Structures are given as structure tokens and as C-alpha cells.
PDB file of C-alpha atoms in Angstrom:
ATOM      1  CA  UNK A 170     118.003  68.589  90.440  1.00 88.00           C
ATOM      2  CA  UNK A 171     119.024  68.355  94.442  1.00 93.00           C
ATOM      3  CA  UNK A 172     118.962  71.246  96.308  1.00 97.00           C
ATOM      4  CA  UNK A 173     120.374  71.114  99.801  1.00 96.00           C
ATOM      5  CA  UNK A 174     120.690  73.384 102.836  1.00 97.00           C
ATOM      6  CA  UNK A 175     123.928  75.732 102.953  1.00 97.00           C
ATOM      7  CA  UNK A 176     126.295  75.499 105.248  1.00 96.00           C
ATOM      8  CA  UNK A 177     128.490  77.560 106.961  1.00 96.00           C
ATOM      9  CA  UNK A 178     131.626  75.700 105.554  1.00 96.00           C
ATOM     10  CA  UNK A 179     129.638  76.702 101.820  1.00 96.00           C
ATOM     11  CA  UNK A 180     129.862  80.262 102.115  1.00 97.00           C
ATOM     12  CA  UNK A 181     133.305  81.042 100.923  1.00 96.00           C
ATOM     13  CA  UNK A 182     132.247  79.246  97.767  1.00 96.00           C
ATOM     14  CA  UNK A 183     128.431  81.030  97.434  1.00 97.00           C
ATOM     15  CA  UNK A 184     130.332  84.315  98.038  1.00 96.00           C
ATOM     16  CA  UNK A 185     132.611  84.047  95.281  1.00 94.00           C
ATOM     17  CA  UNK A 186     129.677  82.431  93.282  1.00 94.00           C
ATOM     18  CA  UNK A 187     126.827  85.354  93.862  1.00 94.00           C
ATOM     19  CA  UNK A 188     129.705  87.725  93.249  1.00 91.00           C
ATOM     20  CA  UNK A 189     131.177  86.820  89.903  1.00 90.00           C
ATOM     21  CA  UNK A 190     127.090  86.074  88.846  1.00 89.00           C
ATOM     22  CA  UNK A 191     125.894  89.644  89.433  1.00 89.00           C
ATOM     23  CA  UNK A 192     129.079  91.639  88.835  1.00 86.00           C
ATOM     24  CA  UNK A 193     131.704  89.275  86.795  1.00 79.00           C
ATOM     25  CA  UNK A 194     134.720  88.104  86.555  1.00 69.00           C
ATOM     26  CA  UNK A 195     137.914  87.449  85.016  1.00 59.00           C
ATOM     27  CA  UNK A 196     137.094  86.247  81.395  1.00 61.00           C
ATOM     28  CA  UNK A 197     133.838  84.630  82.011  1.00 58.00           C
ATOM     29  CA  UNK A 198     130.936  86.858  82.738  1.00 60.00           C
ATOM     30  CA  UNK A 199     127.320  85.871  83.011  1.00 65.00           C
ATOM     31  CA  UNK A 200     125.315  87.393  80.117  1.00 68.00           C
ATOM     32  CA  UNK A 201     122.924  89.082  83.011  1.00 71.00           C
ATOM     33  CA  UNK A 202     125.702  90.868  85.551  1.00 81.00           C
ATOM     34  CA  UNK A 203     124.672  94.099  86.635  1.00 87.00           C
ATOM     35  CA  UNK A 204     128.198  95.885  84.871  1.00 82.00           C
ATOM     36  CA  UNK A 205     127.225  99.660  84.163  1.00 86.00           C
ATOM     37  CA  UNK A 206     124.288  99.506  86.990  1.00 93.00           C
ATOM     38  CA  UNK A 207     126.034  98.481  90.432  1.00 93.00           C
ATOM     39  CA  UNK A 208     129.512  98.418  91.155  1.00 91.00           C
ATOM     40  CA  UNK A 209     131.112  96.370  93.956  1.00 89.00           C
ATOM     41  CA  UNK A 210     130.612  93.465  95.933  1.00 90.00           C
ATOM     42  CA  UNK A 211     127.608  91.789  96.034  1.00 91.00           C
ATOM     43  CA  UNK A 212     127.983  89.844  99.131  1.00 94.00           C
ATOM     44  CA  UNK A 213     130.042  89.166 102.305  1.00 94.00           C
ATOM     45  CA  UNK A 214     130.543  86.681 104.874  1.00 96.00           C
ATOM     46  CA  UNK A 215     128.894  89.515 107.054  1.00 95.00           C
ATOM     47  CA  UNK A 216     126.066  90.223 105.158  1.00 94.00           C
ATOM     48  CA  UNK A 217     125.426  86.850 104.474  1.00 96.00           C
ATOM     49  CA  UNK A 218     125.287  85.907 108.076  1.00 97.00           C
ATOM     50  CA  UNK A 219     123.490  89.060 108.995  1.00 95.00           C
ATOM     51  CA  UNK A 220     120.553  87.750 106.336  1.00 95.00           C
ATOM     52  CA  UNK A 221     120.410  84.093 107.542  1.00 96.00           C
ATOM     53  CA  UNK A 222     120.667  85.726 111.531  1.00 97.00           C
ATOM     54  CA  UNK A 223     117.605  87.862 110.698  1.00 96.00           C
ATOM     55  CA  UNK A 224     115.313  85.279 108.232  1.00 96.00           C
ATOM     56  CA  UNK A 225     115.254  82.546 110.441  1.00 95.00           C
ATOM     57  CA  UNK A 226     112.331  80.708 108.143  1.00 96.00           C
ATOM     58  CA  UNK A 227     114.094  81.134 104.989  1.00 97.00           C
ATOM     59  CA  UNK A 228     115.951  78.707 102.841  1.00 98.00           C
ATOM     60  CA  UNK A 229     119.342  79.168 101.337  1.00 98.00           C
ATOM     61  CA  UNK A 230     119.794  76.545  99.148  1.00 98.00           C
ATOM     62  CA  UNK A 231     123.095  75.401  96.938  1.00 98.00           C
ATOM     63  CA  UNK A 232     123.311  72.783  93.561  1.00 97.00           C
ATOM     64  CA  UNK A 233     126.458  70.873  93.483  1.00 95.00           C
ATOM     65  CA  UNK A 234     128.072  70.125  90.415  1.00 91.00           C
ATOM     66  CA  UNK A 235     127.091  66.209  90.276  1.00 85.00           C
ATOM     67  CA  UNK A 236     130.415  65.659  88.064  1.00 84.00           C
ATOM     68  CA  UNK A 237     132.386  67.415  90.061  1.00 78.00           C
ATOM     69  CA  UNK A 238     134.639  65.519  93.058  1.00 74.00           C
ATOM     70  CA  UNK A 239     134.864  68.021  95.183  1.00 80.00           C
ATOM     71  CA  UNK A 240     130.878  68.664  95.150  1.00 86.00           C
ATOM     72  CA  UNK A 241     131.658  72.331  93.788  1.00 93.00           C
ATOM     73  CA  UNK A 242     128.317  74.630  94.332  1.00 96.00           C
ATOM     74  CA  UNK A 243     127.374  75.802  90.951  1.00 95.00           C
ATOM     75  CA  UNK A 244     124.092  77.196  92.155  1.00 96.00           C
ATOM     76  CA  UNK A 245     122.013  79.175  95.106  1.00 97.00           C
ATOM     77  CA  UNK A 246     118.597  80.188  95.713  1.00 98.00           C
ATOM     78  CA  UNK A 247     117.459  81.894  98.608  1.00 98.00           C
ATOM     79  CA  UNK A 248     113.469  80.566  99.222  1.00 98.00           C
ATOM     80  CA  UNK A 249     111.324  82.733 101.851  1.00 98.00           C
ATOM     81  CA  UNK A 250     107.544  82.289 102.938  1.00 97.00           C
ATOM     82  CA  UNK A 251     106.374  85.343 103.341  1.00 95.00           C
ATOM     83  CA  UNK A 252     102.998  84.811 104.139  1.00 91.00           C
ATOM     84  CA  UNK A 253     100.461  81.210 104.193  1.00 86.00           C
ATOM     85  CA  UNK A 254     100.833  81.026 100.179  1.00 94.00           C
ATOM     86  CA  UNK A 255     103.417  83.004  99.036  1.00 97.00           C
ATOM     87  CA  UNK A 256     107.513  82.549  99.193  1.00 98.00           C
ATOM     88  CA  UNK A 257     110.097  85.380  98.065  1.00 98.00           C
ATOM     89  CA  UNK A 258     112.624  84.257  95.633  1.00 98.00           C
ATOM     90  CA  UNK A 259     116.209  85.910  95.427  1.00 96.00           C
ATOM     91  CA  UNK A 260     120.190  85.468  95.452  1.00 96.00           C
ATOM     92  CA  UNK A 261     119.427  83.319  92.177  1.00 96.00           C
ATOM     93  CA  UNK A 262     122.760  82.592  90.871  1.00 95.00           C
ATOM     94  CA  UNK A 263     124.501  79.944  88.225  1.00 93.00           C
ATOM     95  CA  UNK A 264     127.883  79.228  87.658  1.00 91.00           C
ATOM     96  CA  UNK A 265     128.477  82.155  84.592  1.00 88.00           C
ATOM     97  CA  UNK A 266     130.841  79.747  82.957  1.00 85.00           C
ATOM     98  CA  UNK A 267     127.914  76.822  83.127  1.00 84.00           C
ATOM     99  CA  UNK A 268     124.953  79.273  81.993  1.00 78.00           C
ATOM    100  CA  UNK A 269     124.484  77.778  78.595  1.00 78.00           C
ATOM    101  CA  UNK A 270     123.721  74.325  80.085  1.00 83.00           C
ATOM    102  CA  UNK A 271     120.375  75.444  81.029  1.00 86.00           C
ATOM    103  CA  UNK A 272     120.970  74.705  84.436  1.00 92.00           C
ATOM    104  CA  UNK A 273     119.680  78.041  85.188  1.00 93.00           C
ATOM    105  CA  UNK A 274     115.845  76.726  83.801  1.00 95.00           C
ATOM    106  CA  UNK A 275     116.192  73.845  86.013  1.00 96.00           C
ATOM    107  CA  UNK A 276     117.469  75.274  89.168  1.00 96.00           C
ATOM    108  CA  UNK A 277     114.089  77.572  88.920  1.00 98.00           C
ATOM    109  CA  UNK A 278     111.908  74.513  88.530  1.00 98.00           C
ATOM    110  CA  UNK A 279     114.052  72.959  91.382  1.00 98.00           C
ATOM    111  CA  UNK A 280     113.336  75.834  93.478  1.00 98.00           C
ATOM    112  CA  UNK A 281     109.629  76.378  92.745  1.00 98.00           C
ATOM    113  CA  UNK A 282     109.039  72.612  93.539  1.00 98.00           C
ATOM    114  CA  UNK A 283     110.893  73.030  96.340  1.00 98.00           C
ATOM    115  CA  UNK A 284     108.437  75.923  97.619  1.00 98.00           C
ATOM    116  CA  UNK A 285     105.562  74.379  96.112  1.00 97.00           C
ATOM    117  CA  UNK A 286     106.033  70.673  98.374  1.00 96.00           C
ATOM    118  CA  UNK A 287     105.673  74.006 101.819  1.00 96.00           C
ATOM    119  CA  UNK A 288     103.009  75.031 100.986  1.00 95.00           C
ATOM    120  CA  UNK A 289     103.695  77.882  98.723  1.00 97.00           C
ATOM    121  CA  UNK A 290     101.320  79.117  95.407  1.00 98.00           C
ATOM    122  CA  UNK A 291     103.467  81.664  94.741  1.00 98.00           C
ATOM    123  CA  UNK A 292     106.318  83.280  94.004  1.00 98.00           C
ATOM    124  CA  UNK A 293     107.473  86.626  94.222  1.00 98.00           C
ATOM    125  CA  UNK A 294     110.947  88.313  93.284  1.00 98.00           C
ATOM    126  CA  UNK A 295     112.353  91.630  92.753  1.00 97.00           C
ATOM    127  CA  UNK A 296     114.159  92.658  89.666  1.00 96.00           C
ATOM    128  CA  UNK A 297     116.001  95.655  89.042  1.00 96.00           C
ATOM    129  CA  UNK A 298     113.869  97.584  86.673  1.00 97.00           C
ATOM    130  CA  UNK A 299     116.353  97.616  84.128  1.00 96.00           C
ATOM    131  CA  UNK A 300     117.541  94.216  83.637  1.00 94.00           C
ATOM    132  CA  UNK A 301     115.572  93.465  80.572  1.00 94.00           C
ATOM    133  CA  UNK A 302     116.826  90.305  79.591  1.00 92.00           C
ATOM    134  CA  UNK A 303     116.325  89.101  83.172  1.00 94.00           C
ATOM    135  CA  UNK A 304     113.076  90.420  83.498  1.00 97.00           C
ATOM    136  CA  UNK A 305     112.142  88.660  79.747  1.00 97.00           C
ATOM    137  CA  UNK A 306     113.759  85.292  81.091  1.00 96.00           C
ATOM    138  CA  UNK A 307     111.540  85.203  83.865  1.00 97.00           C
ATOM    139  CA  UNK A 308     108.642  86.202  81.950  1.00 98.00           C
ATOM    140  CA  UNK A 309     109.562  83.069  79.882  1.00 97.00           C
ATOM    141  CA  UNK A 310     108.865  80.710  82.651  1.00 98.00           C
ATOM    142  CA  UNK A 311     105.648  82.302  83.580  1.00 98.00           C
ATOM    143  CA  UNK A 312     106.556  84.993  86.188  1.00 98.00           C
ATOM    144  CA  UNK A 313     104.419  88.294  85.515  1.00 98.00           C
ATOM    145  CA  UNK A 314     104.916  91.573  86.419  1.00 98.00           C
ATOM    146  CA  UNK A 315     102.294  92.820  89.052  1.00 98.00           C
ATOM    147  CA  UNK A 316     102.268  96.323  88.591  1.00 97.00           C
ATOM    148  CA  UNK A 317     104.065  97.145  91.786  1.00 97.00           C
ATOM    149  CA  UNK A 318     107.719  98.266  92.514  1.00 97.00           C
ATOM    150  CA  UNK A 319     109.835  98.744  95.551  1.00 96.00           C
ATOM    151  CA  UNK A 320     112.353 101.674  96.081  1.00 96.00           C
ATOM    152  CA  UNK A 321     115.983 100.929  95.474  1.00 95.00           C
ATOM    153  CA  UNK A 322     117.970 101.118  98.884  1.00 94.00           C
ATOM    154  CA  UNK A 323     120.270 104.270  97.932  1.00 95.00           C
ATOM    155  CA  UNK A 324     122.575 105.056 100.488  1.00 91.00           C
ATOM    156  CA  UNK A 325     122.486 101.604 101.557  1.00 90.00           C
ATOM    157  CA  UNK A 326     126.300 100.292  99.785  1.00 84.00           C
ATOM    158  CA  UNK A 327     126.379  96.635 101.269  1.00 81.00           C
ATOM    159  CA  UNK A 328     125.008  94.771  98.121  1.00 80.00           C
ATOM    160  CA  UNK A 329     127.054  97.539  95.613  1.00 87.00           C
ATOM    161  CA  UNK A 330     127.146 101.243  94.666  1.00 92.00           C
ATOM    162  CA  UNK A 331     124.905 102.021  91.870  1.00 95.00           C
ATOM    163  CA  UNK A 332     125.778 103.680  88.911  1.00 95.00           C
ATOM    164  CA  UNK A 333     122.672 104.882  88.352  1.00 95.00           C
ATOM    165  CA  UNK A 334     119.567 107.349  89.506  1.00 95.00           C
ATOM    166  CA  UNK A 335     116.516 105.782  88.030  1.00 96.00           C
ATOM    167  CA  UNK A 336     116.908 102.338  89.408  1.00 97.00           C
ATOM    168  CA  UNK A 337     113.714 100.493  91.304  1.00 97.00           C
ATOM    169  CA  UNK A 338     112.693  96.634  91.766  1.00 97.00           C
ATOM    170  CA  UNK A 339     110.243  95.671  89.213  1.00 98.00           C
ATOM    171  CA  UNK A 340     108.009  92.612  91.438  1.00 98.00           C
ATOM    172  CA  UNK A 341     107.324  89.802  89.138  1.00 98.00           C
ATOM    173  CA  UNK A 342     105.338  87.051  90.344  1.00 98.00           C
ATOM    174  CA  UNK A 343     103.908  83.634  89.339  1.00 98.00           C
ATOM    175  CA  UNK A 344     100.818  81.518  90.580  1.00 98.00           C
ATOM    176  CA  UNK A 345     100.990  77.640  90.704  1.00 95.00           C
TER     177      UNK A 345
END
């Protein structure tokens, strides 16, 4: 699977792409969006650019849709090192109406290789606690949970509201 480098004239499509991933839209929805946890918009232009502005060493990465003619992006990862061995995974997202073609499986093997050729021998992601099925998928292709959790940003509204009180990032992690 190729992964390349976004860029800027990609982020009209990744916007609309992260956002109809985690919250949904129209009549296909992804069988993970975060509908009864977080409302609202996942991600701007602003806050996009604001992340990429302030993580110079990270890569945000897009898959094309090889069939496609007008190279549609039908997948992102956003790749981090965040120390010598260790990369941060997030803004995972799959086209929801192209989830059943496993791309999903192969755009996280794309993206660990991708780490894994830098240098990395590990990865580490946040999950909110009480995404289940996410949490299970990952567990499925070897990410564990380590036991430690970061603090939901409350009061912080630029990735959604949440809908709920008891929410927290669950840190899975695998080893290579």
C-alpha cells in the first residue's frame, strides 16, 4: 500500500475524510464514529495547520484510491517519533463507505512499516476509553493496553464537544 506525504492542496479532502470517519455522514457511517460520545467537527483547515505548524517531525500521510482517476484520498495516518524508538499513531481514518475492504488492516501495516523503516519499535496511540470495538480491533493486530491513560481535554471544543463525563484515552501500544 503507498503512503505519501499530504499536501496542502489534500486537506480539503482529509478534512471531509477525518470528519465523516469519526462523526458520520449522510447514509454511510463508519461502524466506529464516535455518535453519542463527541459531537461536532473533528477537524479544520485551522487546526490542521496549527498541528502540522507545531509537529514539525511528524508525518501526515494519505492512501489514494489506486482505481480512482482523480487519485481520491481514501486514507490518513498521522506518524510521530516521540522519542529514539517509539512513534505516536493517530488521525487513523478510512473511507467509511470502503471499510469492509479491509483497507483499514492494511493501511495499519502500511503505517507501522512505514515507522518501522525510521527507526521506530513502537507504537503508541490513544483511544477513547470507550470505543470498544476500536480498542478490540487494535488488540487484534497486536496493540496492548499499557495500563496508562491520559485525561480527556474538557473544555478544549476544537476536535468536538463531548457528550459525555467519564471519557479518558486508553494508551495501547505494540512492540516490533
Amino acid at each position: 500500500m503507498l503512503l505519501e506525504h499530504a499536501v496542502e492542496a489534500d486537506f480539503p479532502a482529509i478534512i471531509d475524510l477525518v470528519n465523516a470517519a469519526y462523526r458520520g455522514r449522510g447514509d454511510v457511517e463508519s461502524w466506529n464514529i464516535e455518535s453519542g460520545i463527541i459531537e461536532g467537527t473533528r477537524l479544520t483547515d485551522s487546526l490542521l495547520r496549527e498541528d502540522l505548524a507545531a509537529n514539525p517531525h511528524a508525518h501526515f500521510l494519505v492512501h489514494r484510491d489506486p482505481e480512482s482517476s482523480a487519485s481520491a484520498i481514501i486514507g490518513t495516518v498521522w506518524l510521530e517519533p516521540v522519542d529514539e524508538d517509539a512513534w505516536y499513531l493517530g488521525l487513523f481514518t478510512v473511507d467509511p463507505a470502503l471499510q469492509k475492504r479491509h483497507l483499514g488492516r492494511e493501511l495499519l501495516s502500511a503505517a507501522e512499516d512505514f515507522a518501522r523503516q525510521r527507526g521506530a519499535r513502537s507504537i503508541r496511540m490513544g483511544v477513547l476509553n470507550v470505543r470498544d470495538a476500536l480498542i478490540a480491533w487494535y488488540e487484534r493486530r497486536g496493540y496492548q493496553r499499557t495500563g496508562e491513560s491520559e485525561p480527556f481535554p474538557y473544555g478544549d471544543n476544537r476536535f468536538g464537544a463531548p457528550l459525555r463525563n467519564d471519557l479518558e484515552f486508553v494508551i495501547l501500544e505494540k512492540h516490533f
